[in-house]
Amino acid sequence: MSSKKFSLLMFGLSKLKPTSARGVLRGAAGRSSYSWTAVCQQRSSGTRRAVSTSSTTVDPGEVKRFQSLSNKWWDEQGGFAALHAMNDLRVPFVRDNLLTVHSAHHPGKPLAGLRILDVGCGGGLLTEPLGRLGASMLGIDPVEESISVAQLHSSPDPDLCDQVSYQACTLEQLSDEGEKEQEEQSKAQFDAVVASEVVEHLADLETFAICCNHVLKPGGSLFITTINKTNLSFALAIVVAEQLLRIVPSGTHDWEKFISPVELECLLESNGFLVQSVQGMMYNPISGAWSWTNSTSINYALHAVKKSDGAEDSCTHSEFEPAASHS
Ligand SMILES: C[S@@+](CC[C@H](N)C(=O)[O-])C[C@H]1O[C@@H](n2cnc3c(N)ncnc32)[C@H](O)[C@@H]1O
């Protein structure tokens, strides 16, 4: 390990605070600053909140970074290898949670009849397998180059051409469009939204939560996978994965934008969702495989459902009482 990397690791480990600490959370790249307690207290009304046109989830630096990586999506041994491997967990996680609510009627196509939005779909690594399970998929991403790659990859496959479509846009643009269309017909409503390894790249998480709520049907599911904000996630997801082993392209992650499961639950529950489950995930860099774990200290998957209209928005968790176990 070079002395620069070693001092970065030491500096990071000694400087970072445990995630349960009360205080102001400040995003380095434009994410709104807010105190956790204030997040919980500010939003108590059950009415749909409008997203101001100035609110955006887009961090231009992130868009630039993913533009430069857009030709790498389907290289299964390349910088996105860990995302390819993550399908072993996240595809069954989405499928099985949806099947607890929607019964399957088509053999081999358990998600037939369901409309799913994949936010930040990149090259379509998760969009495609969910489409193969019968879901009608819309993948969106602000990076046009990634959307072109996703379209090019899925179009020759006869199993996918009717199931999967892609659009280069943001969630807030789609939510705005849906709002207009819903006045005439209930068109832009999804049974589920997936955002896998995306929230840690956004500029504004509250806008994301509000827009997910807008595009989902009442009772619809939101699936998120992301990285916890712990000392261990700094050491493993950034220092080891990016700088030492180079499993992930250097600079992909900014620790300041990681979020703890408790904080994410609180944000979602304050924006019209009920969190159903949070499950830890672990990546083995030697085998290249993911497995479920009780610890959410590095990676985790979350499933929430949109409350029915009129239900009160509230954060039901105190900092010391998470809905699920987090370590
Ligand atoms: C780590 S990749 C994950 C891609 C895909 N979800 C997967 O797991 O294969 C993060 C993705 O988020 C996208 N992204 C960045 N900012 C975004 C935003 N504001 N809204 C939606 N997607 C965004 C990036 O372009 C990139 O495709």
Short mmCIF file of C-alpha atoms and ligand atoms in Angstrom, two decimals:
data_model
loop_
_atom_site.label_atom_id
_atom_site.label_comp_id
_atom_site.label_asym_id
_atom_site.label_seq_id
_atom_site.Cartn_x
_atom_site.Cartn_y
_atom_site.Cartn_z
CA MET A 1 0.00 0.00 0.00
CA SER A 2 1.46 3.40 -0.90
CA SER A 3 2.01 5.84 1.95
CA LYS A 4 -0.60 8.15 0.40
CA LYS A 5 -3.24 5.41 0.42
CA PHE A 6 -2.26 4.29 3.90
CA SER A 7 -2.57 7.81 5.30
CA LEU A 8 -5.90 8.23 3.48
CA LEU A 9 -7.18 5.04 5.10
CA MET A 10 -5.89 6.06 8.53
CA PHE A 11 -7.21 9.57 8.12
CA GLY A 12 -10.59 8.23 7.05
CA LEU A 13 -10.87 5.69 9.83
CA SER A 14 -9.91 8.14 12.54
CA LYS A 15 -11.93 11.05 11.21
CA LEU A 16 -15.24 9.41 10.42
CA LYS A 17 -17.99 9.42 13.02
CA PRO A 18 -20.33 6.51 13.74
CA THR A 19 -23.58 6.81 11.77
CA SER A 20 -25.73 6.99 14.86
CA ALA A 21 -24.25 10.35 15.81
CA ARG A 22 -26.77 13.15 15.91
CA GLY A 23 -25.87 16.16 13.87
CA VAL A 24 -25.84 17.94 10.60
CA LEU A 25 -25.10 15.86 7.52
CA ARG A 26 -23.42 17.76 4.79
CA GLY A 27 -23.11 16.49 1.21
CA ALA A 28 -19.90 17.37 -0.59
CA ALA A 29 -21.40 17.56 -4.06
CA GLY A 30 -24.50 19.60 -3.73
CA ARG A 31 -26.71 17.22 -1.74
CA SER A 32 -29.04 19.19 0.52
CA SER A 33 -27.69 19.64 4.02
CA TYR A 34 -30.10 18.65 6.73
CA SER A 35 -30.20 17.39 10.25
CA TRP A 36 -31.72 14.00 10.67
CA THR A 37 -34.01 15.14 13.43
CA ALA A 38 -35.12 18.07 11.32
CA VAL A 39 -35.81 15.74 8.39
CA CYS A 40 -38.09 13.71 10.64
CA GLN A 41 -39.86 16.68 12.14
CA GLN A 42 -40.31 18.91 9.11
CA ARG A 43 -42.59 16.63 7.16
CA SER A 44 -45.78 15.71 8.89
CA SER A 45 -48.44 16.43 6.28
CA GLY A 46 -49.93 13.49 4.37
CA THR A 47 -50.57 15.53 1.22
CA ARG A 48 -48.59 15.08 -2.00
CA ARG A 49 -45.75 17.55 -2.08
CA ALA A 50 -44.91 19.33 -5.29
CA VAL A 51 -41.29 19.13 -6.42
CA SER A 52 -40.02 22.61 -7.11
CA THR A 53 -38.59 22.93 -10.60
CA SER A 54 -35.25 23.94 -9.11
CA SER A 55 -34.97 20.57 -7.28
CA THR A 56 -32.81 18.13 -9.13
CA THR A 57 -31.31 14.78 -8.31
CA VAL A 58 -28.55 15.36 -10.85
CA ASP A 59 -24.98 15.96 -9.79
CA PRO A 60 -23.18 17.06 -13.01
CA GLY A 61 -19.90 15.51 -11.81
CA GLU A 62 -21.58 12.11 -11.53
CA VAL A 63 -23.07 12.40 -15.01
CA LYS A 64 -19.64 13.20 -16.42
CA ARG A 65 -18.10 10.23 -14.60
CA PHE A 66 -20.69 7.76 -15.92
CA GLN A 67 -20.42 9.24 -19.43
CA SER A 68 -16.76 8.28 -19.44
CA LEU A 69 -17.62 4.71 -18.35
CA SER A 70 -20.56 4.13 -20.66
CA ASN A 71 -18.76 1.73 -23.03
CA LYS A 72 -17.93 -0.59 -20.14
CA TRP A 73 -21.41 -1.68 -18.98
CA TRP A 74 -21.46 -5.13 -20.54
CA ASP A 75 -17.85 -6.09 -19.81
CA GLU A 76 -18.61 -8.73 -17.18
CA GLN A 77 -14.96 -8.80 -16.01
CA GLY A 78 -14.54 -5.00 -16.07
CA GLY A 79 -15.33 -2.13 -13.72
CA PHE A 80 -19.00 -3.12 -13.45
CA ALA A 81 -18.31 -6.82 -12.68
CA ALA A 82 -19.62 -6.41 -9.11
CA LEU A 83 -22.92 -5.05 -10.48
CA HIS A 84 -23.28 -8.02 -12.85
CA ALA A 85 -22.67 -10.37 -9.89
CA MET A 86 -25.12 -8.46 -7.69
CA ASN A 87 -27.96 -9.68 -9.91
CA ASP A 88 -27.72 -13.00 -8.04
CA LEU A 89 -29.15 -11.20 -4.99
CA ARG A 90 -31.09 -8.24 -6.27
CA VAL A 91 -33.15 -9.97 -8.95
CA PRO A 92 -34.62 -12.53 -6.48
CA PHE A 93 -34.98 -9.75 -3.87
CA VAL A 94 -37.21 -7.73 -6.23
CA ARG A 95 -39.02 -10.80 -7.63
CA ASP A 96 -39.78 -12.46 -4.30
CA ASN A 97 -40.95 -9.29 -2.57
CA LEU A 98 -43.25 -8.49 -5.50
CA LEU A 99 -44.62 -12.03 -5.52
CA THR A 100 -45.72 -11.68 -1.88
CA VAL A 101 -48.20 -9.06 -3.13
CA HIS A 102 -48.85 -9.97 -6.79
CA SER A 103 -49.49 -13.60 -7.54
CA ALA A 104 -47.83 -15.03 -10.66
CA HIS A 105 -50.17 -16.22 -13.41
CA HIS A 106 -47.73 -16.94 -16.22
CA PRO A 107 -45.39 -19.92 -15.85
CA GLY A 108 -41.78 -18.77 -16.33
CA LYS A 109 -42.85 -15.10 -16.30
CA PRO A 110 -43.64 -14.43 -12.63
CA LEU A 111 -43.56 -10.64 -13.05
CA ALA A 112 -45.87 -10.54 -16.10
CA GLY A 113 -48.41 -7.73 -15.85
CA LEU A 114 -46.22 -5.56 -13.62
CA ARG A 115 -44.78 -2.23 -14.73
CA ILE A 116 -41.38 -1.47 -13.22
CA LEU A 117 -39.25 1.68 -13.45
CA ASP A 118 -35.47 1.18 -13.17
CA VAL A 119 -34.06 4.57 -12.09
CA GLY A 120 -30.38 5.02 -12.97
CA CYS A 121 -30.46 1.90 -15.14
CA GLY A 122 -27.04 2.52 -16.71
CA GLY A 123 -26.51 -0.11 -19.40
CA GLY A 124 -29.57 -2.11 -18.32
CA LEU A 125 -27.79 -4.72 -16.19
CA LEU A 126 -30.80 -5.07 -13.87
CA THR A 127 -33.48 -3.93 -16.33
CA GLU A 128 -32.92 -6.89 -18.65
CA PRO A 129 -33.24 -9.77 -16.14
CA LEU A 130 -36.39 -8.21 -14.64
CA GLY A 131 -37.78 -7.89 -18.19
CA ARG A 132 -37.01 -11.57 -18.77
CA LEU A 133 -39.14 -12.38 -15.72
CA GLY A 134 -42.05 -10.81 -17.60
CA ALA A 135 -42.14 -7.29 -16.13
CA SER A 136 -42.73 -4.39 -18.45
CA MET A 137 -39.58 -2.38 -17.81
CA LEU A 138 -38.75 1.28 -18.34
CA GLY A 139 -35.09 2.09 -17.67
CA ILE A 140 -34.14 5.75 -17.25
CA ASP A 141 -30.77 7.41 -16.81
CA PRO A 142 -29.57 11.00 -17.32
CA VAL A 143 -26.51 9.70 -19.21
CA GLU A 144 -27.56 9.45 -22.88
CA GLU A 145 -24.52 7.35 -23.77
CA SER A 146 -25.55 4.68 -21.23
CA ILE A 147 -29.12 4.64 -22.53
CA SER A 148 -27.80 4.11 -26.09
CA VAL A 149 -25.70 1.18 -24.85
CA ALA A 150 -28.72 -0.29 -23.02
CA GLN A 151 -30.92 0.04 -26.12
CA LEU A 152 -28.29 -1.47 -28.37
CA HIS A 153 -27.78 -4.41 -26.00
CA SER A 154 -31.44 -5.34 -25.56
CA SER A 155 -32.77 -4.66 -29.06
CA PRO A 156 -31.52 -7.84 -30.84
CA ASP A 157 -33.01 -10.07 -28.13
CA PRO A 158 -36.55 -11.18 -29.10
CA ASP A 159 -37.36 -11.94 -25.43
CA LEU A 160 -36.65 -8.33 -24.49
CA CYS A 161 -37.82 -6.13 -27.33
CA ASP A 162 -41.44 -6.08 -26.12
CA GLN A 163 -40.52 -6.00 -22.42
CA VAL A 164 -37.88 -3.33 -22.09
CA SER A 165 -37.70 0.31 -23.10
CA TYR A 166 -35.28 3.07 -22.18
CA GLN A 167 -35.39 6.83 -21.92
CA ALA A 168 -32.58 9.34 -21.33
CA CYS A 169 -34.15 11.50 -18.65
CA THR A 170 -34.23 12.14 -14.93
CA LEU A 171 -36.76 10.83 -12.44
CA GLU A 172 -37.99 14.36 -11.81
CA GLN A 173 -38.69 14.87 -15.53
CA LEU A 174 -40.63 11.61 -15.67
CA SER A 175 -42.52 12.53 -12.51
CA ASP A 176 -43.47 15.92 -14.00
CA GLU A 177 -44.67 14.26 -17.23
CA GLY A 178 -46.63 11.68 -15.24
CA GLU A 179 -48.29 14.43 -13.23
CA LYS A 180 -49.62 16.02 -16.44
CA GLU A 181 -50.69 12.71 -17.98
CA GLN A 182 -52.45 11.59 -14.82
CA GLU A 183 -54.83 14.51 -15.17
CA GLU A 184 -56.12 12.84 -18.36
CA GLN A 185 -55.43 9.17 -17.75
CA SER A 186 -53.60 7.14 -15.18
CA LYS A 187 -50.61 6.46 -17.44
CA ALA A 188 -47.33 6.98 -15.66
CA GLN A 189 -48.02 4.75 -12.68
CA PHE A 190 -45.61 2.00 -11.78
CA ASP A 191 -46.09 -1.11 -9.65
CA ALA A 192 -42.47 -0.86 -8.55
CA VAL A 193 -39.42 1.39 -8.75
CA VAL A 194 -35.91 -0.01 -8.48
CA ALA A 195 -32.86 2.18 -7.84
CA SER A 196 -29.87 -0.09 -7.44
CA GLU A 197 -26.52 1.49 -6.53
CA VAL A 198 -27.92 4.88 -7.52
CA VAL A 199 -28.87 6.93 -4.45
CA GLU A 200 -25.20 7.37 -3.52
CA HIS A 201 -24.76 9.27 -6.80
CA LEU A 202 -27.64 11.74 -6.40
CA ALA A 203 -27.50 15.43 -5.53
CA ASP A 204 -30.80 15.51 -3.63
CA LEU A 205 -32.33 12.47 -1.96
CA GLU A 206 -35.53 14.14 -0.87
CA THR A 207 -36.42 15.04 -4.46
CA PHE A 208 -35.71 11.40 -5.33
CA ALA A 209 -38.05 10.13 -2.57
CA ILE A 210 -40.84 12.55 -3.51
CA CYS A 211 -40.60 11.65 -7.22
CA CYS A 212 -40.57 7.90 -6.48
CA ASN A 213 -43.75 8.46 -4.51
CA HIS A 214 -45.34 10.37 -7.42
CA VAL A 215 -44.68 7.71 -10.04
CA LEU A 216 -45.71 4.72 -7.89
CA LYS A 217 -49.21 3.32 -7.48
CA PRO A 218 -50.46 3.26 -3.87
CA GLY A 219 -49.06 0.08 -2.36
CA GLY A 220 -46.32 0.04 -5.01
CA SER A 221 -42.84 -1.11 -4.05
CA LEU A 222 -39.56 0.79 -3.95
CA PHE A 223 -36.35 -1.27 -4.00
CA ILE A 224 -33.04 0.39 -3.21
CA THR A 225 -29.57 -1.06 -2.89
CA THR A 226 -26.83 1.23 -1.67
CA ILE A 227 -23.84 1.67 0.65
CA ASN A 228 -23.95 2.49 4.36
CA LYS A 229 -22.05 5.47 5.75
CA THR A 230 -19.66 3.76 8.14
CA ASN A 231 -15.91 3.64 8.73
CA LEU A 232 -15.94 0.13 7.29
CA SER A 233 -17.65 1.26 4.08
CA PHE A 234 -14.97 3.93 3.66
CA ALA A 235 -12.23 1.37 4.15
CA LEU A 236 -13.72 -1.35 1.93
CA ALA A 237 -15.88 0.38 -0.69
CA ILE A 238 -13.46 3.23 -1.38
CA VAL A 239 -9.93 2.43 -0.19
CA VAL A 240 -9.87 -1.31 -0.89
CA ALA A 241 -12.34 -1.67 -3.80
CA GLU A 242 -11.38 1.50 -5.70
CA GLN A 243 -7.81 2.30 -4.73
CA LEU A 244 -6.15 -0.97 -3.83
CA LEU A 245 -7.90 -3.75 -5.75
CA ARG A 246 -9.36 -1.48 -8.44
CA ILE A 247 -12.48 -3.64 -8.65
CA VAL A 248 -14.46 -0.43 -9.11
CA PRO A 249 -13.18 2.56 -11.16
CA SER A 250 -11.35 5.03 -8.95
CA GLY A 251 -13.48 8.04 -7.97
CA THR A 252 -16.81 6.20 -8.43
CA HIS A 253 -17.87 6.82 -4.83
CA ASP A 254 -17.91 9.80 -2.51
CA TRP A 255 -18.23 8.67 1.12
CA GLU A 256 -20.06 11.88 1.99
CA LYS A 257 -22.95 10.77 -0.22
CA PHE A 258 -23.39 7.37 1.41
CA ILE A 259 -26.42 7.01 3.66
CA SER A 260 -27.16 4.82 6.66
CA PRO A 261 -30.20 2.52 6.56
CA VAL A 262 -31.77 4.38 9.49
CA GLU A 263 -31.42 7.75 7.80
CA LEU A 264 -32.78 6.35 4.53
CA GLU A 265 -35.74 4.77 6.33
CA CYS A 266 -36.45 8.06 8.04
CA LEU A 267 -36.32 9.98 4.77
CA LEU A 268 -38.64 7.49 3.04
CA GLU A 269 -41.10 7.25 5.91
CA SER A 270 -41.28 11.05 5.97
CA ASN A 271 -42.14 10.98 2.28
CA GLY A 272 -45.06 8.56 2.16
CA PHE A 273 -43.36 5.15 2.38
CA LEU A 274 -43.39 2.30 4.86
CA VAL A 275 -40.10 0.42 5.03
CA GLN A 276 -40.72 -3.33 4.95
CA SER A 277 -37.23 -4.77 5.18
CA VAL A 278 -33.55 -3.90 5.20
CA GLN A 279 -31.03 -6.64 4.48
CA GLY A 280 -27.22 -6.54 4.55
CA MET A 281 -25.23 -7.66 1.51
CA MET A 282 -21.58 -8.67 1.34
CA TYR A 283 -19.21 -8.84 -1.64
CA ASN A 284 -16.34 -11.30 -1.70
CA PRO A 285 -13.67 -9.78 -3.97
CA ILE A 286 -11.88 -13.13 -4.32
CA SER A 287 -14.84 -15.20 -5.50
CA GLY A 288 -16.58 -12.17 -7.05
CA ALA A 289 -19.83 -13.31 -5.42
CA TRP A 290 -22.40 -11.53 -3.25
CA SER A 291 -24.17 -13.05 -0.27
CA TRP A 292 -26.81 -11.90 2.20
CA THR A 293 -25.59 -11.04 5.70
CA ASN A 294 -27.15 -9.77 8.91
CA SER A 295 -24.75 -6.83 8.93
CA THR A 296 -25.74 -3.71 7.00
CA SER A 297 -22.43 -2.03 7.80
CA ILE A 298 -21.31 -1.89 4.15
CA ASN A 299 -23.91 -2.73 1.48
CA TYR A 300 -27.64 -3.17 2.00
CA ALA A 301 -30.93 -3.67 0.17
CA LEU A 302 -34.13 -1.95 1.25
CA HIS A 303 -37.77 -2.61 0.32
CA ALA A 304 -40.42 0.03 1.05
CA VAL A 305 -44.04 0.39 -0.05
CA LYS A 306 -45.92 3.55 -0.89
CA LYS A 307 -48.59 4.29 1.69
CA SER A 308 -52.13 4.59 0.43
CA ASP A 309 -53.35 8.15 -0.27
CA GLY A 310 -54.24 10.09 2.84
CA ALA A 311 -52.02 8.11 5.20
CA GLU A 312 -49.93 10.29 7.50
CA ASP A 313 -46.27 10.80 6.60
CA SER A 314 -44.09 10.43 9.62
CA CYS A 315 -40.73 9.22 10.68
CA THR A 316 -41.54 6.55 13.21
CA HIS A 317 -37.95 5.76 14.14
CA SER A 318 -35.77 7.48 16.64
CA GLU A 319 -32.04 7.43 15.95
CA PHE A 320 -31.71 4.59 18.38
CA GLU A 321 -34.64 2.47 17.21
CA PRO A 322 -34.10 1.31 13.64
CA ALA A 323 -36.84 -0.70 11.92
CA ALA A 324 -34.35 -3.39 11.10
CA SER A 325 -31.09 -4.41 12.64
CA HIS A 326 -28.14 -2.38 11.42
CA SER A 327 -24.59 -2.94 12.44
C1 LIG B 1 -23.41 2.52 -10.13
S1 LIG B 1 -24.41 2.86 -11.50
C2 LIG B 1 -25.73 1.68 -11.29
C3 LIG B 1 -26.37 1.31 -12.60
C4 LIG B 1 -27.49 0.26 -12.51
N1 LIG B 1 -28.52 0.67 -11.58
C5 LIG B 1 -26.93 -1.09 -12.13
O1 LIG B 1 -26.94 -1.41 -10.95
O2 LIG B 1 -26.45 -1.79 -13.01
C6 LIG B 1 -25.20 4.39 -11.09
C7 LIG B 1 -26.09 4.92 -12.18
O3 LIG B 1 -26.81 6.05 -11.68
C8 LIG B 1 -26.92 6.97 -12.75
N2 LIG B 1 -27.25 8.29 -12.23
C9 LIG B 1 -26.43 9.28 -11.83
N3 LIG B 1 -27.16 10.34 -11.45
C10 LIG B 1 -28.46 10.01 -11.60
C11 LIG B 1 -29.69 10.71 -11.40
N4 LIG B 1 -29.71 11.94 -10.94
N5 LIG B 1 -30.84 10.07 -11.69
C12 LIG B 1 -30.81 8.79 -12.15
N6 LIG B 1 -29.68 8.10 -12.36
C13 LIG B 1 -28.51 8.70 -12.10
C14 LIG B 1 -25.59 6.88 -13.44
O4 LIG B 1 -25.62 7.43 -14.73
C15 LIG B 1 -25.36 5.38 -13.43
O5 LIG B 1 -25.91 4.78 -14.56
#
